[in-house]
PDB file of C-alpha atoms in Angstrom:
ATOM      1  CA  MET A   1      14.542  52.771 -14.932  1.00 62.00           C
ATOM      2  CA  ILE A   2      12.021  50.552 -13.215  1.00 64.00           C
ATOM      3  CA  GLU A   3       9.172  51.932 -15.409  1.00 70.00           C
ATOM      4  CA  GLN A   4      11.278  51.296 -18.576  1.00 70.00           C
ATOM      5  CA  LEU A   5      12.012  47.742 -17.422  1.00 69.00           C
ATOM      6  CA  ASN A   6       8.274  47.202 -16.644  1.00 70.00           C
ATOM      7  CA  THR A   7       7.314  48.591 -20.039  1.00 75.00           C
ATOM      8  CA  MET A   8       9.820  46.304 -21.822  1.00 74.00           C
ATOM      9  CA  LEU A   9       8.557  43.166 -19.968  1.00 68.00           C
ATOM     10  CA  VAL A  10       4.925  44.055 -20.891  1.00 69.00           C
ATOM     11  CA  ASP A  11       5.922  44.507 -24.498  1.00 70.00           C
ATOM     12  CA  LEU A  12       7.803  41.169 -24.516  1.00 69.00           C
ATOM     13  CA  LEU A  13       5.657  38.896 -22.402  1.00 66.00           C
ATOM     14  CA  GLY A  14       2.282  40.654 -22.335  1.00 65.00           C
ATOM     15  CA  PRO A  15       0.340  42.143 -19.326  1.00 68.00           C
ATOM     16  CA  LEU A  16       1.754  39.425 -17.001  1.00 66.00           C
ATOM     17  CA  GLY A  17       5.345  40.180 -17.976  1.00 68.00           C
ATOM     18  CA  PRO A  18       6.440  41.445 -14.650  1.00 69.00           C
ATOM     19  CA  VAL A  19       4.911  38.518 -12.699  1.00 69.00           C
ATOM     20  CA  ILE A  20       6.540  36.044 -15.102  1.00 74.00           C
ATOM     21  CA  ALA A  21       9.879  37.779 -14.662  1.00 72.00           C
ATOM     22  CA  VAL A  22       9.658  37.730 -10.890  1.00 68.00           C
ATOM     23  CA  GLY A  23       8.695  34.007 -10.877  1.00 72.00           C
ATOM     24  CA  PHE A  24      11.546  33.094 -13.188  1.00 73.00           C
ATOM     25  CA  LEU A  25      14.006  35.119 -11.129  1.00 73.00           C
ATOM     26  CA  GLY A  26      12.793  33.339  -7.984  1.00 69.00           C
ATOM     27  CA  LEU A  27      13.249  29.952  -9.553  1.00 70.00           C
ATOM     28  CA  ILE A  28      16.770  30.904 -10.547  1.00 76.00           C
ATOM     29  CA  LEU A  29      17.520  31.917  -7.040  1.00 68.00           C
ATOM     30  CA  VAL A  30      16.223  28.733  -5.602  1.00 66.00           C
ATOM     31  CA  LEU A  31      18.297  26.650  -7.962  1.00 69.00           C
ATOM     32  CA  LEU A  32      21.379  28.710  -7.094  1.00 68.00           C
ATOM     33  CA  THR A  33      20.811  28.287  -3.383  1.00 66.00           C
ATOM     34  CA  LEU A  34      20.261  24.617  -3.480  1.00 60.00           C
ATOM     35  CA  PRO A  35      23.966  23.618  -3.920  1.00 61.00           C
ATOM     36  CA  VAL A  36      24.975  25.742  -0.940  1.00 56.00           C
ATOM     37  CA  MET A  37      22.200  24.212   1.231  1.00 54.00           C
ATOM     38  CA  LEU A  38      22.973  20.629   0.140  1.00 54.00           C
ATOM     39  CA  LYS A  39      26.762  20.984   0.539  1.00 55.00           C
ATOM     40  CA  LYS A  40      27.907  18.691   3.233  1.00 52.00           C
ATOM     41  CA  GLN A  41      30.960  19.307   5.405  1.00 53.00           C
ATOM     42  CA  LYS A  42      33.647  16.670   4.910  1.00 56.00           C
ATOM     43  CA  ASP A  43      33.292  14.155   7.844  1.00 54.00           C
ATOM     44  CA  PRO A  44      36.541  13.030   9.521  1.00 56.00           C
ATOM     45  CA  MET A  45      35.105   9.492   9.629  1.00 58.00           C
ATOM     46  CA  ASP A  46      35.263   9.416   5.809  1.00 60.00           C
ATOM     47  CA  ARG A  47      38.966   9.696   5.927  1.00 59.00           C
ATOM     48  CA  LEU A  48      39.200   6.747   8.425  1.00 60.00           C
ATOM     49  CA  LYS A  49      36.931   4.667   6.209  1.00 63.00           C
ATOM     50  CA  ALA A  50      39.059   5.464   3.131  1.00 63.00           C
ATOM     51  CA  ASP A  51      42.269   4.411   5.033  1.00 61.00           C
ATOM     52  CA  ALA A  52      40.580   1.143   6.208  1.00 61.00           C
ATOM     53  CA  GLN A  53      39.449   0.463   2.662  1.00 61.00           C
ATOM     54  CA  ARG A  54      43.009   1.076   1.280  1.00 59.00           C
ATOM     55  CA  GLY A  55      44.377  -1.273   3.998  1.00 53.00           C
ATOM     56  CA  ARG A  56      41.931  -3.992   2.858  1.00 49.00           C
ATOM     57  CA  THR A  57      42.864  -3.420  -0.783  1.00 48.00           C
ATOM     58  CA  THR A  58      46.709  -3.668  -0.132  1.00 46.00           C
ATOM     59  CA  ASN A  59      46.403  -6.533   2.362  1.00 47.00           C
ATOM     60  CA  PRO A  60      43.397  -8.664   1.349  1.00 48.00           C
ATOM     61  CA  GLY A  61      44.372 -11.469   3.689  1.00 49.00           C
ATOM     62  CA  ASN A  62      42.030 -14.396   3.882  1.00 47.00           C
ATOM     63  CA  PRO A  63      39.477 -14.362   0.955  1.00 48.00           C
ATOM     64  CA  GLU A  64      36.705 -15.554   3.212  1.00 44.00           C
ATOM     65  CA  ALA A  65      37.404 -12.847   5.790  1.00 43.00           C
ATOM     66  CA  ALA A  66      37.561 -10.315   2.941  1.00 44.00           C
ATOM     67  CA  ALA A  67      34.093 -11.512   1.739  1.00 45.00           C
ATOM     68  CA  LEU A  68      32.729 -11.050   5.174  1.00 41.00           C
ATOM     69  CA  ARG A  69      34.080  -7.508   5.227  1.00 43.00           C
ATOM     70  CA  ARG A  70      32.250  -6.426   2.131  1.00 43.00           C
ATOM     71  CA  LYS A  71      31.948  -2.732   1.644  1.00 43.00           C
ATOM     72  CA  ALA A  72      28.605  -1.618   2.740  1.00 44.00           C
ATOM     73  CA  GLY A  73      26.977   0.269  -0.151  1.00 45.00           C
ATOM     74  CA  THR A  74      26.639   3.973   0.699  1.00 47.00           C
ATOM     75  CA  ASP A  75      23.496   5.563  -0.488  1.00 55.00           C
ATOM     76  CA  LYS A  76      23.873   8.398  -3.076  1.00 61.00           C
ATOM     77  CA  LEU A  77      21.733  10.635  -0.822  1.00 60.00           C
ATOM     78  CA  ASP A  78      24.030  10.301   2.164  1.00 62.00           C
ATOM     79  CA  LYS A  79      25.693  13.627   1.516  1.00 63.00           C
ATOM     80  CA  TYR A  80      22.234  15.333   1.570  1.00 60.00           C
ATOM     81  CA  ALA A  81      21.109  13.577   4.757  1.00 62.00           C
ATOM     82  CA  LYS A  82      21.116  16.908   6.738  1.00 65.00           C
ATOM     83  CA  PHE A  83      18.761  18.444   4.155  1.00 64.00           C
ATOM     84  CA  LEU A  84      16.540  15.545   3.559  1.00 69.00           C
ATOM     85  CA  GLU A  85      16.101  14.139   7.060  1.00 72.00           C
ATOM     86  CA  PRO A  86      14.195  15.972   9.807  1.00 71.00           C
ATOM     87  CA  GLU A  87      16.377  17.369  12.564  1.00 72.00           C
ATOM     88  CA  ASP A  88      13.850  16.548  15.238  1.00 73.00           C
ATOM     89  CA  GLN A  89      14.565  13.048  16.484  1.00 78.00           C
ATOM     90  CA  GLU A  90      10.972  12.280  17.383  1.00 81.00           C
ATOM     91  CA  GLN A  91       9.766  13.299  13.925  1.00 80.00           C
ATOM     92  CA  LEU A  92      12.489  11.203  12.323  1.00 81.00           C
ATOM     93  CA  ASP A  93      11.555   8.132  14.302  1.00 83.00           C
ATOM     94  CA  GLY A  94       7.906   8.629  13.457  1.00 84.00           C
ATOM     95  CA  MET A  95       8.684   8.804   9.719  1.00 85.00           C
ATOM     96  CA  LYS A  96      10.843   5.767   9.960  1.00 86.00           C
ATOM     97  CA  LEU A  97       8.055   3.875  11.717  1.00 86.00           C
ATOM     98  CA  LYS A  98       5.551   4.824   9.139  1.00 88.00           C
ATOM     99  CA  LEU A  99       7.750   3.748   6.314  1.00 88.00           C
ATOM    100  CA  LEU A 100       8.374   0.507   8.135  1.00 87.00           C
ATOM    101  CA  GLN A 101       4.680  -0.115   8.410  1.00 86.00           C
ATOM    102  CA  ALA A 102       4.350   0.600   4.660  1.00 87.00           C
ATOM    103  CA  GLY A 103       7.021  -2.076   3.959  1.00 84.00           C
ATOM    104  CA  TYR A 104      10.151   0.086   3.276  1.00 86.00           C
ATOM    105  CA  LYS A 105      12.793  -1.206   5.541  1.00 84.00           C
ATOM    106  CA  GLN A 106      15.825   0.364   3.858  1.00 83.00           C
ATOM    107  CA  LYS A 107      18.169   2.503   5.941  1.00 80.00           C
ATOM    108  CA  SER A 108      17.809   5.370   3.424  1.00 80.00           C
ATOM    109  CA  ALA A 109      13.983   5.150   3.248  1.00 84.00           C
ATOM    110  CA  VAL A 110      13.451   8.513   5.031  1.00 85.00           C
ATOM    111  CA  ARG A 111      15.972  10.286   2.735  1.00 84.00           C
ATOM    112  CA  THR A 112      14.442   8.720  -0.417  1.00 86.00           C
ATOM    113  CA  PHE A 113      10.923   9.733   0.748  1.00 87.00           C
ATOM    114  CA  HIS A 114      11.852  13.393   1.312  1.00 85.00           C
ATOM    115  CA  PHE A 115      13.872  13.464  -1.920  1.00 85.00           C
ATOM    116  CA  MET A 116      10.859  12.206  -3.862  1.00 88.00           C
ATOM    117  CA  GLN A 117       8.680  14.839  -2.280  1.00 87.00           C
ATOM    118  CA  PHE A 118      11.172  17.535  -3.291  1.00 85.00           C
ATOM    119  CA  ALA A 119      11.835  16.192  -6.796  1.00 87.00           C
ATOM    120  CA  LEU A 120       8.163  15.652  -7.642  1.00 89.00           C
ATOM    121  CA  GLY A 121       7.113  18.939  -6.213  1.00 87.00           C
ATOM    122  CA  MET A 122       9.779  20.739  -8.320  1.00 87.00           C
ATOM    123  CA  LEU A 123       8.893  18.777 -11.412  1.00 89.00           C
ATOM    124  CA  PHE A 124       5.181  19.408 -11.167  1.00 87.00           C
ATOM    125  CA  LEU A 125       5.783  23.053 -10.340  1.00 85.00           C
ATOM    126  CA  THR A 126       7.938  23.329 -13.540  1.00 86.00           C
ATOM    127  CA  LEU A 127       5.293  21.655 -15.578  1.00 86.00           C
ATOM    128  CA  GLY A 128       2.659  24.003 -14.194  1.00 83.00           C
ATOM    129  CA  MET A 129       4.837  26.993 -15.031  1.00 82.00           C
ATOM    130  CA  ILE A 130       5.413  25.768 -18.566  1.00 82.00           C
ATOM    131  CA  TYR A 131       1.636  25.313 -18.988  1.00 80.00           C
ATOM    132  CA  ALA A 132       0.864  28.761 -17.595  1.00 77.00           C
ATOM    133  CA  LEU A 133       3.527  30.536 -19.718  1.00 74.00           C
ATOM    134  CA  PHE A 134       3.337  28.749 -23.021  1.00 74.00           C
ATOM    135  CA  LEU A 135       0.134  26.658 -23.344  1.00 68.00           C
ATOM    136  CA  ALA A 136      -2.566  28.651 -21.536  1.00 64.00           C
ATOM    137  CA  GLY A 137      -2.464  31.668 -23.870  1.00 62.00           C
ATOM    138  CA  ASP A 138      -2.120  35.383 -23.304  1.00 63.00           C
ATOM    139  CA  GLU A 139      -5.588  35.810 -21.894  1.00 67.00           C
ATOM    140  CA  ILE A 140      -4.888  33.907 -18.662  1.00 69.00           C
ATOM    141  CA  THR A 141      -5.556  35.884 -15.540  1.00 74.00           C
ATOM    142  CA  THR A 142      -3.044  36.231 -12.655  1.00 72.00           C
ATOM    143  CA  ARG A 143      -5.235  34.150 -10.301  1.00 77.00           C
ATOM    144  CA  ASN A 144      -5.574  31.243 -12.799  1.00 77.00           C
ATOM    145  CA  MET A 145      -1.738  31.435 -13.473  1.00 76.00           C
ATOM    146  CA  ILE A 146      -0.881  31.179  -9.778  1.00 78.00           C
ATOM    147  CA  LEU A 147      -3.315  28.273  -9.380  1.00 80.00           C
ATOM    148  CA  SER A 148      -2.029  26.453 -12.423  1.00 81.00           C
ATOM    149  CA  ILE A 149       1.568  26.789 -10.925  1.00 80.00           C
ATOM    150  CA  ILE A 150       0.953  26.158  -7.202  1.00 85.00           C
ATOM    151  CA  LEU A 151      -1.655  23.414  -7.468  1.00 87.00           C
ATOM    152  CA  PRO A 152       0.556  20.986  -9.459  1.00 85.00           C
ATOM    153  CA  GLY A 153       3.500  21.684  -7.141  1.00 84.00           C
ATOM    154  CA  CYS A 154       1.353  20.905  -4.087  1.00 89.00           C
ATOM    155  CA  ALA A 155       0.054  17.648  -5.790  1.00 88.00           C
ATOM    156  CA  GLY A 156       3.666  16.584  -6.594  1.00 88.00           C
ATOM    157  CA  TYR A 157       4.754  17.258  -3.055  1.00 88.00           C
ATOM    158  CA  TYR A 158       1.966  15.322  -1.397  1.00 90.00           C
ATOM    159  CA  LEU A 159       1.939  12.461  -3.876  1.00 91.00           C
ATOM    160  CA  PRO A 160       4.597  10.372  -2.084  1.00 90.00           C
ATOM    161  CA  LYS A 161       2.840  10.893   1.257  1.00 91.00           C
ATOM    162  CA  TYR A 162      -0.481   9.535  -0.314  1.00 92.00           C
ATOM    163  CA  TRP A 163       1.388   6.649  -1.791  1.00 91.00           C
ATOM    164  CA  ILE A 164       3.004   5.687   1.626  1.00 91.00           C
ATOM    165  CA  GLU A 165      -0.232   5.916   3.409  1.00 91.00           C
ATOM    166  CA  ARG A 166      -2.000   3.799   0.861  1.00 92.00           C
ATOM    167  CA  ARG A 167       0.722   1.162   0.965  1.00 91.00           C
ATOM    168  CA  ARG A 168       0.635   1.244   4.840  1.00 91.00           C
ATOM    169  CA  GLN A 169      -3.169   0.751   4.853  1.00 91.00           C
ATOM    170  CA  GLU A 170      -3.028  -2.144   2.332  1.00 90.00           C
ATOM    171  CA  ARG A 171      -0.251  -3.796   4.387  1.00 90.00           C
ATOM    172  CA  ILE A 172      -2.187  -3.447   7.665  1.00 90.00           C
ATOM    173  CA  GLU A 173      -5.234  -4.937   6.035  1.00 89.00           C
ATOM    174  CA  GLN A 174      -3.218  -7.840   4.623  1.00 89.00           C
ATOM    175  CA  ILE A 175      -1.772  -8.600   8.132  1.00 89.00           C
ATOM    176  CA  GLU A 176      -5.134  -8.462   9.776  1.00 87.00           C
ATOM    177  CA  ALA A 177      -6.566 -10.827   7.210  1.00 87.00           C
ATOM    178  CA  GLY A 178      -3.849 -13.392   7.471  1.00 87.00           C
ATOM    179  CA  PHE A 179      -3.089 -13.263  11.233  1.00 88.00           C
ATOM    180  CA  PRO A 180      -5.928 -15.774  12.385  1.00 88.00           C
ATOM    181  CA  ASP A 181      -4.744 -18.417   9.820  1.00 88.00           C
ATOM    182  CA  ALA A 182      -1.132 -17.813  10.851  1.00 89.00           C
ATOM    183  CA  LEU A 183      -2.090 -18.366  14.520  1.00 89.00           C
ATOM    184  CA  ASP A 184      -3.966 -21.597  13.641  1.00 89.00           C
ATOM    185  CA  LEU A 185      -0.830 -22.892  11.730  1.00 89.00           C
ATOM    186  CA  MET A 186       1.379 -21.839  14.656  1.00 89.00           C
ATOM    187  CA  LEU A 187      -0.877 -23.699  17.130  1.00 89.00           C
ATOM    188  CA  VAL A 188      -0.639 -26.921  15.048  1.00 90.00           C
ATOM    189  CA  CYS A 189       3.208 -26.599  14.811  1.00 89.00           C
ATOM    190  CA  VAL A 190       3.514 -26.018  18.536  1.00 88.00           C
ATOM    191  CA  GLU A 191       1.207 -28.868  19.447  1.00 87.00           C
ATOM    192  CA  ALA A 192       3.183 -31.085  17.076  1.00 87.00           C
ATOM    193  CA  GLY A 193       6.225 -30.583  19.228  1.00 85.00           C
ATOM    194  CA  GLN A 194       8.001 -27.705  17.564  1.00 84.00           C
ATOM    195  CA  SER A 195       9.425 -24.822  19.435  1.00 84.00           C
ATOM    196  CA  LEU A 196       8.073 -21.323  18.988  1.00 83.00           C
ATOM    197  CA  ASP A 197      11.097 -20.249  16.845  1.00 84.00           C
ATOM    198  CA  GLN A 198      10.663 -23.299  14.563  1.00 87.00           C
ATOM    199  CA  ALA A 199       6.846 -22.706  14.371  1.00 88.00           C
ATOM    200  CA  ILE A 200       7.372 -19.074  13.327  1.00 88.00           C
ATOM    201  CA  ILE A 201       9.816 -20.121  10.539  1.00 89.00           C
ATOM    202  CA  ARG A 202       7.330 -22.806   9.353  1.00 90.00           C
ATOM    203  CA  VAL A 203       4.384 -20.375   9.375  1.00 90.00           C
ATOM    204  CA  ALA A 204       6.314 -17.820   7.464  1.00 89.00           C
ATOM    205  CA  MET A 205       7.027 -20.392   4.729  1.00 89.00           C
ATOM    206  CA  GLU A 206       3.383 -21.569   4.582  1.00 88.00           C
ATOM    207  CA  ILE A 207       1.680 -18.202   4.337  1.00 88.00           C
ATOM    208  CA  ARG A 208       4.077 -16.680   1.869  1.00 87.00           C
ATOM    209  CA  ALA A 209       1.875 -17.193  -1.016  1.00 86.00           C
ATOM    210  CA  GLY A 210      -1.222 -15.692   0.445  1.00 85.00           C
ATOM    211  CA  TYR A 211       0.060 -13.054   2.849  1.00 88.00           C
ATOM    212  CA  PRO A 212       3.615 -11.965   1.947  1.00 89.00           C
ATOM    213  CA  ALA A 213       3.715  -8.969   4.324  1.00 89.00           C
ATOM    214  CA  LEU A 214       2.877 -11.157   7.425  1.00 88.00           C
ATOM    215  CA  ALA A 215       5.454 -13.753   6.171  1.00 89.00           C
ATOM    216  CA  ASP A 216       8.075 -11.037   6.011  1.00 89.00           C
ATOM    217  CA  GLU A 217       7.362  -9.973   9.582  1.00 89.00           C
ATOM    218  CA  PHE A 218       7.660 -13.572  10.872  1.00 89.00           C
ATOM    219  CA  GLU A 219      10.883 -14.049   8.947  1.00 90.00           C
ATOM    220  CA  ILE A 220      12.368 -10.990  10.531  1.00 89.00           C
ATOM    221  CA  VAL A 221      11.361 -12.255  13.887  1.00 89.00           C
ATOM    222  CA  ALA A 222      12.947 -15.647  13.171  1.00 88.00           C
ATOM    223  CA  HIS A 223      16.294 -14.100  11.996  1.00 89.00           C
ATOM    224  CA  GLU A 224      16.446 -11.806  14.977  1.00 88.00           C
ATOM    225  CA  MET A 225      15.882 -14.706  17.390  1.00 87.00           C
ATOM    226  CA  LYS A 226      18.600 -16.666  15.627  1.00 86.00           C
ATOM    227  CA  ALA A 227      20.923 -13.732  15.985  1.00 86.00           C
ATOM    228  CA  GLY A 228      20.508 -13.887  19.744  1.00 84.00           C
ATOM    229  CA  LYS A 229      18.141 -10.981  20.332  1.00 85.00           C
ATOM    230  CA  ASP A 230      15.819 -11.230  23.278  1.00 85.00           C
ATOM    231  CA  ARG A 231      12.527 -12.784  22.363  1.00 83.00           C
ATOM    232  CA  ILE A 232      10.426 -10.207  24.227  1.00 85.00           C
ATOM    233  CA  THR A 233      12.151  -7.360  22.407  1.00 88.00           C
ATOM    234  CA  VAL A 234      11.818  -9.079  19.081  1.00 88.00           C
ATOM    235  CA  LEU A 235       8.058  -9.485  19.595  1.00 86.00           C
ATOM    236  CA  LYS A 236       7.577  -5.924  20.674  1.00 88.00           C
ATOM    237  CA  ASP A 237       9.486  -4.735  17.617  1.00 88.00           C
ATOM    238  CA  MET A 238       7.240  -6.890  15.522  1.00 88.00           C
ATOM    239  CA  SER A 239       4.079  -5.306  16.956  1.00 87.00           C
ATOM    240  CA  GLU A 240       5.484  -1.885  16.484  1.00 87.00           C
ATOM    241  CA  ARG A 241       6.412  -2.594  12.772  1.00 87.00           C
ATOM    242  CA  ALA A 242       3.046  -4.244  11.969  1.00 86.00           C
ATOM    243  CA  GLY A 243       0.867  -1.401  13.494  1.00 84.00           C
ATOM    244  CA  VAL A 244      -2.019  -3.832  14.004  1.00 86.00           C
ATOM    245  CA  PRO A 245      -3.834  -4.131  17.307  1.00 87.00           C
ATOM    246  CA  ASP A 246      -4.277  -7.919  16.899  1.00 85.00           C
ATOM    247  CA  VAL A 247      -0.542  -8.404  16.672  1.00 87.00           C
ATOM    248  CA  SER A 248       0.118  -6.172  19.722  1.00 88.00           C
ATOM    249  CA  SER A 249      -2.409  -8.278  21.677  1.00 87.00           C
ATOM    250  CA  PHE A 250      -0.694 -11.476  20.537  1.00 86.00           C
ATOM    251  CA  VAL A 251       2.699 -10.074  21.616  1.00 87.00           C
ATOM    252  CA  THR A 252       1.215  -9.259  25.068  1.00 88.00           C
ATOM    253  CA  VAL A 253      -0.088 -12.786  25.422  1.00 86.00           C
ATOM    254  CA  MET A 254       3.213 -14.219  24.524  1.00 85.00           C
ATOM    255  CA  ILE A 255       5.088 -12.022  26.977  1.00 85.00           C
ATOM    256  CA  GLN A 256       2.567 -12.869  29.720  1.00 85.00           C
ATOM    257  CA  SER A 257       2.859 -16.574  28.961  1.00 83.00           C
ATOM    258  CA  ALA A 258       6.647 -16.444  29.154  1.00 78.00           C
ATOM    259  CA  SER A 259       6.527 -14.416  32.397  1.00 81.00           C
ATOM    260  CA  PHE A 260       4.106 -16.610  34.263  1.00 82.00           C
ATOM    261  CA  GLY A 261       5.472 -19.961  32.844  1.00 79.00           C
ATOM    262  CA  THR A 262       2.190 -21.052  31.328  1.00 78.00           C
ATOM    263  CA  SER A 263       1.914 -23.212  28.231  1.00 81.00           C
ATOM    264  CA  ILE A 264       2.388 -21.443  24.978  1.00 83.00           C
ATOM    265  CA  ALA A 265       0.137 -23.989  23.186  1.00 85.00           C
ATOM    266  CA  GLU A 266      -2.692 -23.204  25.588  1.00 85.00           C
ATOM    267  CA  ALA A 267      -2.229 -19.482  25.085  1.00 85.00           C
ATOM    268  CA  LEU A 268      -2.145 -19.824  21.384  1.00 86.00           C
ATOM    269  CA  ARG A 269      -5.248 -21.980  21.424  1.00 87.00           C
ATOM    270  CA  VAL A 270      -7.247 -19.428  23.376  1.00 86.00           C
ATOM    271  CA  TYR A 271      -6.007 -16.455  21.367  1.00 86.00           C
ATOM    272  CA  ALA A 272      -6.461 -18.203  17.965  1.00 86.00           C
ATOM    273  CA  SER A 273     -10.126 -18.958  18.975  1.00 86.00           C
ATOM    274  CA  GLU A 274     -10.560 -15.222  19.852  1.00 86.00           C
ATOM    275  CA  MET A 275      -9.041 -14.185  16.463  1.00 86.00           C
ATOM    276  CA  ARG A 276     -11.389 -16.504  14.593  1.00 86.00           C
ATOM    277  CA  ASP A 277     -14.342 -15.055  16.449  1.00 87.00           C
ATOM    278  CA  LYS A 278     -13.061 -11.470  15.752  1.00 86.00           C
ATOM    279  CA  ARG A 279     -12.720 -12.266  12.028  1.00 85.00           C
ATOM    280  CA  VAL A 280     -16.311 -13.467  11.956  1.00 87.00           C
ATOM    281  CA  MET A 281     -17.500 -10.340  13.733  1.00 88.00           C
ATOM    282  CA  ARG A 282     -15.525  -8.206  11.360  1.00 85.00           C
ATOM    283  CA  ALA A 283     -17.221  -9.983   8.355  1.00 86.00           C
ATOM    284  CA  GLU A 284     -20.671  -9.480  10.088  1.00 88.00           C
ATOM    285  CA  GLU A 285     -19.921  -5.904  10.517  1.00 87.00           C
ATOM    286  CA  LYS A 286     -19.151  -5.385   6.855  1.00 85.00           C
ATOM    287  CA  ALA A 287     -22.369  -7.330   5.937  1.00 87.00           C
ATOM    288  CA  ASN A 288     -24.483  -5.088   8.201  1.00 87.00           C
ATOM    289  CA  VAL A 289     -23.129  -2.034   6.575  1.00 85.00           C
ATOM    290  CA  LEU A 290     -23.955  -3.354   3.053  1.00 84.00           C
ATOM    291  CA  PRO A 291     -27.672  -2.608   3.222  1.00 84.00           C
ATOM    292  CA  THR A 292     -27.000   1.007   4.001  1.00 82.00           C
ATOM    293  CA  LYS A 293     -24.537   1.276   1.062  1.00 80.00           C
ATOM    294  CA  LEU A 294     -27.122  -0.383  -1.243  1.00 83.00           C
ATOM    295  CA  THR A 295     -29.814   2.006  -0.020  1.00 83.00           C
ATOM    296  CA  LEU A 296     -27.593   5.046  -0.850  1.00 79.00           C
ATOM    297  CA  GLY A 297     -26.766   3.569  -4.284  1.00 78.00           C
ATOM    298  CA  THR A 298     -30.485   2.840  -4.906  1.00 80.00           C
ATOM    299  CA  MET A 299     -31.481   6.363  -4.004  1.00 81.00           C
ATOM    300  CA  MET A 300     -28.756   7.910  -6.195  1.00 81.00           C
ATOM    301  CA  PHE A 301     -29.071   5.770  -9.313  1.00 84.00           C
ATOM    302  CA  THR A 302     -32.607   4.376  -9.320  1.00 84.00           C
ATOM    303  CA  VAL A 303     -34.859   6.989  -7.902  1.00 83.00           C
ATOM    304  CA  PRO A 304     -33.822   9.945 -10.268  1.00 84.00           C
ATOM    305  CA  PRO A 305     -34.362   7.945 -13.522  1.00 86.00           C
ATOM    306  CA  LEU A 306     -37.688   6.682 -12.102  1.00 86.00           C
ATOM    307  CA  MET A 307     -38.855  10.176 -11.322  1.00 85.00           C
ATOM    308  CA  ILE A 308     -37.803  11.341 -14.828  1.00 87.00           C
ATOM    309  CA  ILE A 309     -39.793   8.462 -16.352  1.00 89.00           C
ATOM    310  CA  LEU A 310     -42.961   9.142 -14.189  1.00 88.00           C
ATOM    311  CA  ILE A 311     -42.987  12.911 -14.173  1.00 89.00           C
ATOM    312  CA  GLY A 312     -41.159  13.678 -17.414  1.00 86.00           C
ATOM    313  CA  PRO A 313     -44.151  13.202 -19.692  1.00 88.00           C
ATOM    314  CA  SER A 314     -46.472  15.337 -17.501  1.00 87.00           C
ATOM    315  CA  ILE A 315     -43.870  18.083 -17.378  1.00 87.00           C
ATOM    316  CA  TYR A 316     -43.613  17.985 -21.150  1.00 85.00           C
ATOM    317  CA  ASP A 317     -47.390  18.148 -21.695  1.00 86.00           C
ATOM    318  CA  ILE A 318     -47.672  21.111 -19.326  1.00 87.00           C
ATOM    319  CA  TYR A 319     -44.756  22.872 -21.177  1.00 84.00           C
ATOM    320  CA  VAL A 320     -46.494  22.226 -24.538  1.00 85.00           C
ATOM    321  CA  ASN A 321     -49.920  23.446 -23.283  1.00 84.00           C
ATOM    322  CA  LEU A 322     -48.406  26.601 -21.896  1.00 82.00           C
ATOM    323  CA  ASN A 323     -46.634  27.414 -25.152  1.00 78.00           C
ATOM    324  CA  GLY A 324     -49.784  26.610 -27.102  1.00 68.00           C
ATOM    325  CA  GLY A 325     -51.911  28.746 -24.789  1.00 53.00           C
ATOM    326  CA  GLY A 326     -49.457  31.556 -25.260  1.00 48.00           C
ATOM    327  CA  LEU A 327     -49.821  31.353 -28.975  1.00 43.00           C
TER     328      LEU A 327
END
């Protein structure tokens, strides 16, 4: 029976008929297993939330109070949280931190990230399978078929990770570039008589056009301070979200200034001067690397054409003389 089935598949789909049938069967089994894996047990808290929502609907009470009790939008991926979020708490916290540093502050950012990995991986895998089965022709080898299916799937799976890492690096570079200017503005505001909280708000407004990522961080700090959160905790959270050593050093300076009771303006003045010097050193470092890069470019794009121009005619004459001598 197995030999008859194998012969039938070879007659219908060609020499790779059994491989195609096994791959298609595996895809069907994966699609059938997904609903079982993604099925979420009913949470008893959902019933309590539904009862509370019905109570607010039947007894709205004060309109202003009802407006304050707006229903928090539940994410569509909540029921797949167990499947889309890592079970290890340390790994989950690390992924949340990386997404925060990339600028994604939503509560469902981790779920969305893993969903995009799964969706793009399956999409590219399906496209690779379609290409291998219908567009590559009958003469494609088993090795090329596997590569044409697996490689797009891996590319789709790692594409969100590459995007997040790129966004994170761009955001870190933007914060590093704008932090010295922000410190200078903060120093001016503090010396003008404003408190640190007011200075942070003012700096966030002023640098919004040039450095929106840094402005967002300062606005978060200002809102958390207004909400009554401890200043030291707020500053530590900011350094963790930014992921920039300069911001971490600034937070350390502010904490030490508050602990020892020294002047914040004096601490800002000294640290702002250090940040300006560090920015100049960073620019000088890039300038010192430039000659090396130019040398490599010159060797790659100038020397080969020059060698062709100088040696090419001689090689041609030698080739012609050899052919003429052979005749």
